[in-house]
Coordinates of C-alpha atoms and ligand atoms in Angstrom, one line a residue:
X1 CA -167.0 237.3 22.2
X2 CA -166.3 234.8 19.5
X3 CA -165.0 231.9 20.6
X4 CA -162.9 228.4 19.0
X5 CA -163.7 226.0 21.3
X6 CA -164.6 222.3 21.2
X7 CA -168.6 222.7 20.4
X8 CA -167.9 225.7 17.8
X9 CA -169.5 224.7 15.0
X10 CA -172.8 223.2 16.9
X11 CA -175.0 225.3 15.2
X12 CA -173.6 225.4 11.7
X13 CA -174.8 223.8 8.7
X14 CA -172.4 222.7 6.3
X15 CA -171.7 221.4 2.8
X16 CA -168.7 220.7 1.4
X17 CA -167.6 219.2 -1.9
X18 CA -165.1 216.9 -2.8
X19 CA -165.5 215.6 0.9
X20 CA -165.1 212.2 0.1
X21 CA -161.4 213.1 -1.5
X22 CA -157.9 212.5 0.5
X23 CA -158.2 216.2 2.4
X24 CA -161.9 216.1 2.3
X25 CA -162.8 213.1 4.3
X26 CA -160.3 214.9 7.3
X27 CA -162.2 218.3 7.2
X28 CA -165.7 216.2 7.4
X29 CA -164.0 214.2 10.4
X30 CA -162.8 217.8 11.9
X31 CA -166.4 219.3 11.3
X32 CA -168.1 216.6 12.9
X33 CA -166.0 216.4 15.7
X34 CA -166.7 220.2 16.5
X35 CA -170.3 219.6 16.1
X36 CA -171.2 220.7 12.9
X37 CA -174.1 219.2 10.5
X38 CA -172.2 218.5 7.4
X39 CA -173.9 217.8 3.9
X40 CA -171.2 215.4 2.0
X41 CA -171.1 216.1 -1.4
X42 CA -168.8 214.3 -4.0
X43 CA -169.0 213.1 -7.7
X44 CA -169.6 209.4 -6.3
X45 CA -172.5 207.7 -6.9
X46 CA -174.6 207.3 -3.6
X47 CA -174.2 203.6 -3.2
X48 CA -170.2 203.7 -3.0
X49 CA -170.0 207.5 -0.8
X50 CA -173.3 205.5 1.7
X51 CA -170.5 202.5 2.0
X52 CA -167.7 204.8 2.8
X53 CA -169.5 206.9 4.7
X54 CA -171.0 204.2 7.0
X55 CA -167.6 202.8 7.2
X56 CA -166.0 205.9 8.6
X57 CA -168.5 205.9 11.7
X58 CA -169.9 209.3 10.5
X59 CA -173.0 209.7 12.5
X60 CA -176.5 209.6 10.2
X61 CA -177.8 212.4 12.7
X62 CA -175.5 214.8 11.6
X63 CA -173.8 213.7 8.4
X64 CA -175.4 213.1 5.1
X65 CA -174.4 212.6 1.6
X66 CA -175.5 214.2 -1.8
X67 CA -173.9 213.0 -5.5
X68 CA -173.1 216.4 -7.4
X69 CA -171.0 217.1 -10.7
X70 CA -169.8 220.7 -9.6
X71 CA -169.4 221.1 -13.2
X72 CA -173.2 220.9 -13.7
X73 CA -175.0 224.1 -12.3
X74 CA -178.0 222.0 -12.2
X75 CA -175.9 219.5 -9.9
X76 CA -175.1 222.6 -7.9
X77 CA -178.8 224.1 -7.5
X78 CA -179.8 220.5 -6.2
X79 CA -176.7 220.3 -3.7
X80 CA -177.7 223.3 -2.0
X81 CA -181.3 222.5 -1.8
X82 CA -180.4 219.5 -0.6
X83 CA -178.6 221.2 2.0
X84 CA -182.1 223.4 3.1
X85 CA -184.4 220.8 2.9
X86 CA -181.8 218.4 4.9
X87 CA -181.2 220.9 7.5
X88 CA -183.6 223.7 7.5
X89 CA -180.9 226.4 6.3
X90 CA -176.9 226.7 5.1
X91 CA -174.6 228.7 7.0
X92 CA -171.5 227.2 5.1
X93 CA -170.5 226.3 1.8
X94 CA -167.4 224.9 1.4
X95 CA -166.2 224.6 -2.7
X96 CA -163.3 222.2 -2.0
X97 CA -163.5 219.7 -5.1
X98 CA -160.5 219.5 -7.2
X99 CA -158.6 218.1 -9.9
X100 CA -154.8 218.2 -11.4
X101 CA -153.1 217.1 -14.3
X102 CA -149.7 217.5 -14.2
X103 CA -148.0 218.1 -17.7
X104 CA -145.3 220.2 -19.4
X105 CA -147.0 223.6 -20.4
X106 CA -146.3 222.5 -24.0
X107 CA -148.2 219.0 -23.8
X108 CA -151.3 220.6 -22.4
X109 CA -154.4 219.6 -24.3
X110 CA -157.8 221.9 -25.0
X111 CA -159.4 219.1 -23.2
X112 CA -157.3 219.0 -20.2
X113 CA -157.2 222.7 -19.9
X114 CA -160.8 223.1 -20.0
X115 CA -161.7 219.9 -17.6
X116 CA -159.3 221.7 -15.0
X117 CA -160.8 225.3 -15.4
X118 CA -164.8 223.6 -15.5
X119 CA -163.5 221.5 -11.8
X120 CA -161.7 223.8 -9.9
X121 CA -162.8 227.3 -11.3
X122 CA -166.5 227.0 -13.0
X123 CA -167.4 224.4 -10.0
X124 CA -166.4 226.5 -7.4
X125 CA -167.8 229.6 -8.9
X126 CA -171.1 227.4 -9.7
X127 CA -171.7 226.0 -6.1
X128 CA -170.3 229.4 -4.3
X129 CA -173.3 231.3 -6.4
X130 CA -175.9 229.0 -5.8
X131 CA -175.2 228.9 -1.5
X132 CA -174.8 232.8 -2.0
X133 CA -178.4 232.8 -3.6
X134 CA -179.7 230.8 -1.2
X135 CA -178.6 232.4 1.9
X136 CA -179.5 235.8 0.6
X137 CA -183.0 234.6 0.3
X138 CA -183.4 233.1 3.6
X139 CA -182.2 236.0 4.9
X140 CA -179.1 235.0 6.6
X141 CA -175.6 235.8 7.1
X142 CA -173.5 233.6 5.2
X143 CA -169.9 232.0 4.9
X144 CA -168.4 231.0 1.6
X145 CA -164.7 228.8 1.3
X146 CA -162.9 228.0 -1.1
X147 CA -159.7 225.6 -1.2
X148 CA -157.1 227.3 -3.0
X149 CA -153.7 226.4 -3.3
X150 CA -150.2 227.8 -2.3
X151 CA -149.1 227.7 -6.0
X152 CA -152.4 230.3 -6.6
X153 CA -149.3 232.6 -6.5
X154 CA -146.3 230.6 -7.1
X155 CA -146.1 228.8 -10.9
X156 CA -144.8 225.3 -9.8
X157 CA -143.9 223.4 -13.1
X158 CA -146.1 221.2 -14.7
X159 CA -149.1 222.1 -13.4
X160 CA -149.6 225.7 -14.8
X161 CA -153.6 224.9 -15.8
X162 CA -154.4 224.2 -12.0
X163 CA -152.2 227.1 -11.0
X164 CA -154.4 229.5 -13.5
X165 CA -157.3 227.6 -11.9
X166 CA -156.7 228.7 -8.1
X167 CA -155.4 231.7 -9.0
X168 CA -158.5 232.5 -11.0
X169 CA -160.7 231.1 -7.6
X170 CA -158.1 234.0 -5.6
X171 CA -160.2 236.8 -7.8
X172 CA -163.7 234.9 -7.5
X173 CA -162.9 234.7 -3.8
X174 CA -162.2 238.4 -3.5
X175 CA -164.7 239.3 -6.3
X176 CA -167.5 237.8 -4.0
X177 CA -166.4 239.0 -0.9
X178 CA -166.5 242.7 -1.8
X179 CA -170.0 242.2 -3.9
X180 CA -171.9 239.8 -0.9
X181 CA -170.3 241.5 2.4
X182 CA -173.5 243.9 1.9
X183 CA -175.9 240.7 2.3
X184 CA -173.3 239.8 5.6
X185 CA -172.0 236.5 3.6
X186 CA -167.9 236.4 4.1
X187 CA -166.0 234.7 1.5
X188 CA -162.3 233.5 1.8
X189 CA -159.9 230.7 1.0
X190 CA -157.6 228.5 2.3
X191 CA -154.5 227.9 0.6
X192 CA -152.6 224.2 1.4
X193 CA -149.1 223.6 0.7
X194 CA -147.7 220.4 -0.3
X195 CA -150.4 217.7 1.3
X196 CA -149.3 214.0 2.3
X197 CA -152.6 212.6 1.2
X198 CA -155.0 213.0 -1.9
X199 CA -153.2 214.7 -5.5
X200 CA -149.9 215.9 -3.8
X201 CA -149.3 212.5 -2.4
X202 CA -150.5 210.6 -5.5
X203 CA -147.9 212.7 -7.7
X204 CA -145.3 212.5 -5.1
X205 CA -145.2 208.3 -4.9
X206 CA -145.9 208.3 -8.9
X207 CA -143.8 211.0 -10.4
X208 CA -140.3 211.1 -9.4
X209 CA -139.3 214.7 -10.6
X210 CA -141.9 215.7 -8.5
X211 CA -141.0 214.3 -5.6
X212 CA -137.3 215.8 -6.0
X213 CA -138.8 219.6 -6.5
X214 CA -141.1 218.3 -3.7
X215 CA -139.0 217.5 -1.3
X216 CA -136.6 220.6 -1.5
X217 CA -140.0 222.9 -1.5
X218 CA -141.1 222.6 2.1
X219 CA -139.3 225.0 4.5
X220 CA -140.9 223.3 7.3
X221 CA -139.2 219.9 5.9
X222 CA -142.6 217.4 6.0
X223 CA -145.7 216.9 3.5
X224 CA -148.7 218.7 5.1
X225 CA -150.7 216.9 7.7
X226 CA -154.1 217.4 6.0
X227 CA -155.2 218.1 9.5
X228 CA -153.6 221.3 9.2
X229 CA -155.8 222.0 6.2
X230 CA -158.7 220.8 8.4
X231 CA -158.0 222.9 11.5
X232 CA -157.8 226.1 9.2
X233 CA -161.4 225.3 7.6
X234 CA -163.1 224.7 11.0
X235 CA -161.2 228.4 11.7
X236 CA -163.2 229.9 8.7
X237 CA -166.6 228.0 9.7
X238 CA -166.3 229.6 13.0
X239 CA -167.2 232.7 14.8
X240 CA -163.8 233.1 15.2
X241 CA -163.2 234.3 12.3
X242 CA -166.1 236.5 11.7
X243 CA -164.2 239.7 10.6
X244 CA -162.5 238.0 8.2
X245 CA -163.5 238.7 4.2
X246 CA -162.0 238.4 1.0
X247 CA -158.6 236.8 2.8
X248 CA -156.3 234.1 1.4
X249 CA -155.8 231.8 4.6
X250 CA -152.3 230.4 3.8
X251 CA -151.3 227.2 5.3
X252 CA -148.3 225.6 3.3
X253 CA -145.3 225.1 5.6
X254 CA -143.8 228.3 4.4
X255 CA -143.6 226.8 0.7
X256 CA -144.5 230.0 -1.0
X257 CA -142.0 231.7 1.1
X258 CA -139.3 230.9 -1.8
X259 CA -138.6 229.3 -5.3
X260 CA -137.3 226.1 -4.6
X261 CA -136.6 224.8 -8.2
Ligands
NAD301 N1 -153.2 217.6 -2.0 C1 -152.6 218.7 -2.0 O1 -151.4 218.8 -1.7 C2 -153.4 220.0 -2.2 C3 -152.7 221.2 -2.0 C4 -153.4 222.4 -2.2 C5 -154.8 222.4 -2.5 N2 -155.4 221.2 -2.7 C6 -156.8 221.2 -3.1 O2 -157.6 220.5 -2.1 C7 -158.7 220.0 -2.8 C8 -158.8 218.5 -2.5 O3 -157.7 217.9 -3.1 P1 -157.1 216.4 -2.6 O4 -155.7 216.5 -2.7 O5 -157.8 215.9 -1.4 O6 -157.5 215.6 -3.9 P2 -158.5 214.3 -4.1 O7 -158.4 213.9 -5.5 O8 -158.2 213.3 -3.1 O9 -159.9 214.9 -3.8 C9 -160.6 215.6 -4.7 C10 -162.1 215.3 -4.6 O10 -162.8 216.1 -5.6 C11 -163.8 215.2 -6.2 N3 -164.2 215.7 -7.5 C12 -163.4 215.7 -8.6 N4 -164.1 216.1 -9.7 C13 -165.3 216.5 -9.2 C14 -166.5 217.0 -9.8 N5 -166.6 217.3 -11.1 N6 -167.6 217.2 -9.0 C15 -167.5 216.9 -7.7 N7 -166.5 216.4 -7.1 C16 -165.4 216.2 -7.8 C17 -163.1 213.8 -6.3 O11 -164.0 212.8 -6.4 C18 -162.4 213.8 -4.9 O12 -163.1 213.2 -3.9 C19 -158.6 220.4 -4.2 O13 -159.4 221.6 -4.4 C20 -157.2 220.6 -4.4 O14 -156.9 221.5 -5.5 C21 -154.8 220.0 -2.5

């Protein structure tokens, strides 16, 4: 019987990218805490992410770090090696880096729109392929997660590229899921709402028309806890959810529930 307990992810071996950003460092934290080995992966030189890391307590026995450019599949290849020769073996990879620029649809520029699609769509596709390849060769079952976003299905102004971008990672999600449930590798997503840390937060204390649509977008009537976000991950890592494939996880306060514009 599966179970969600405390100790659930003590056998599970995990990398996760963009783990050093506002929601990432709360998923490590969450992982750790329920056991987990976690392989730390962020576009931070190793100096800087070995600084924070040691100053968040994370334990060397079960935490470790790797520098990757998701947008390099080279970077990608070496992350999840990384992650075999670290711990013997990968049992989740979790494509969580991210990037938004938030813009009028009509002051987008071809460099902006391709850095967003080569982050948040190429990187996730780029990491999610290489832990796929990996785990089919060693033979094991497999669990692939992306971090989507509520506005995958809801255009939100002014940030239309991202939205392309996670509703583009909804497809690879489901594209994956039905082509690896064969090799027993599951593939789903979480979708966040409106965070109180890392982009969300940044655009709410910065941009003031976003915090008015903001603040009238949240059914529940408070920015996410990123915790929430982090309690629905260590969901997908764990047994519990091992008939789950090819499912959109949505955690948003009930913000896609209506237009609130
Ligand atoms: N904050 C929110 O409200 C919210 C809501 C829904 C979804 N999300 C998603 O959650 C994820 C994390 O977002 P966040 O709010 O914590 O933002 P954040 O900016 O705090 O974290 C993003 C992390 O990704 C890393 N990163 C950026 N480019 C990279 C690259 N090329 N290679 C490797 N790492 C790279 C950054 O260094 C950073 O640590 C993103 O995928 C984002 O789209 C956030």
């Amino acid at each position: 019987m599966a179970t969600f307990g405390p100790d659930c992810l003590r056998s599970q071996k995990i990398l996760i990218t963009g783990g050093l950003g506002g929601i990432g460092e709360v998923i490590v934290e969450r992982l750790l805490g329920h056991s987990a080995r976690v392989l730390v992966s962020d576009i931070l030189p190793e100096a800087e992410a070995s600084k924070l890391m040691h100053q968040k307590g994370w334990s060397q026995d079960r935490c470790c770090y790797c520098q990757a450019d998701v947008r390099k599949s080279l970077d990608a290849q070496r992350l999840v090696e990384t992650a075999l020769t670290s711990f013997g073996g990968l049992d989740v990879a979790l494509c969580h880096a991210g990037i938004v620029c938030s813009k009028p649809i009509l002051s987008v520029q071809e460099d902006e729109w391709a850095a967003i699609l080569d982050v948040n769509l190429k990187g996730a596709f780029l990491v999610a392929q290489a832990a796929a390849g990996a785990m089919i060769r060693d033979g094991r079952r497999g669990n692939i997660i992306f971090t989507s976003s509520w506005v995958q299905d809801v255009p939100w102004p002014e940030i239309t590229p991202y939205s392309v971008s996670k509703s583009g990672m909804k497809m690879l999600m489901r594209g994956m899921a039905r082509e690896l449930a064969s090799y027993n590798i599951r593939v789903n997503a979480v979708a966040p709402g409106i965070v109180a840390v890392g982009m969300a937060k940044r655009q709410w204390d910065t941009e003031p028309g976003y915090r008015r649509r903001a603040e009238r977008a949240i059914p529940l009537g408070y920015m996410q806890p990123p915790e929430s976000v982090a309690d629905a991950c260590v969901f997908l890592c764990s047994d519990a959810s091992s008939y789950m494939t090819g499912a959109t996880l949505l955690v948003d306060g009930g913000c896609s529930l209506y237009p609130m514009d």
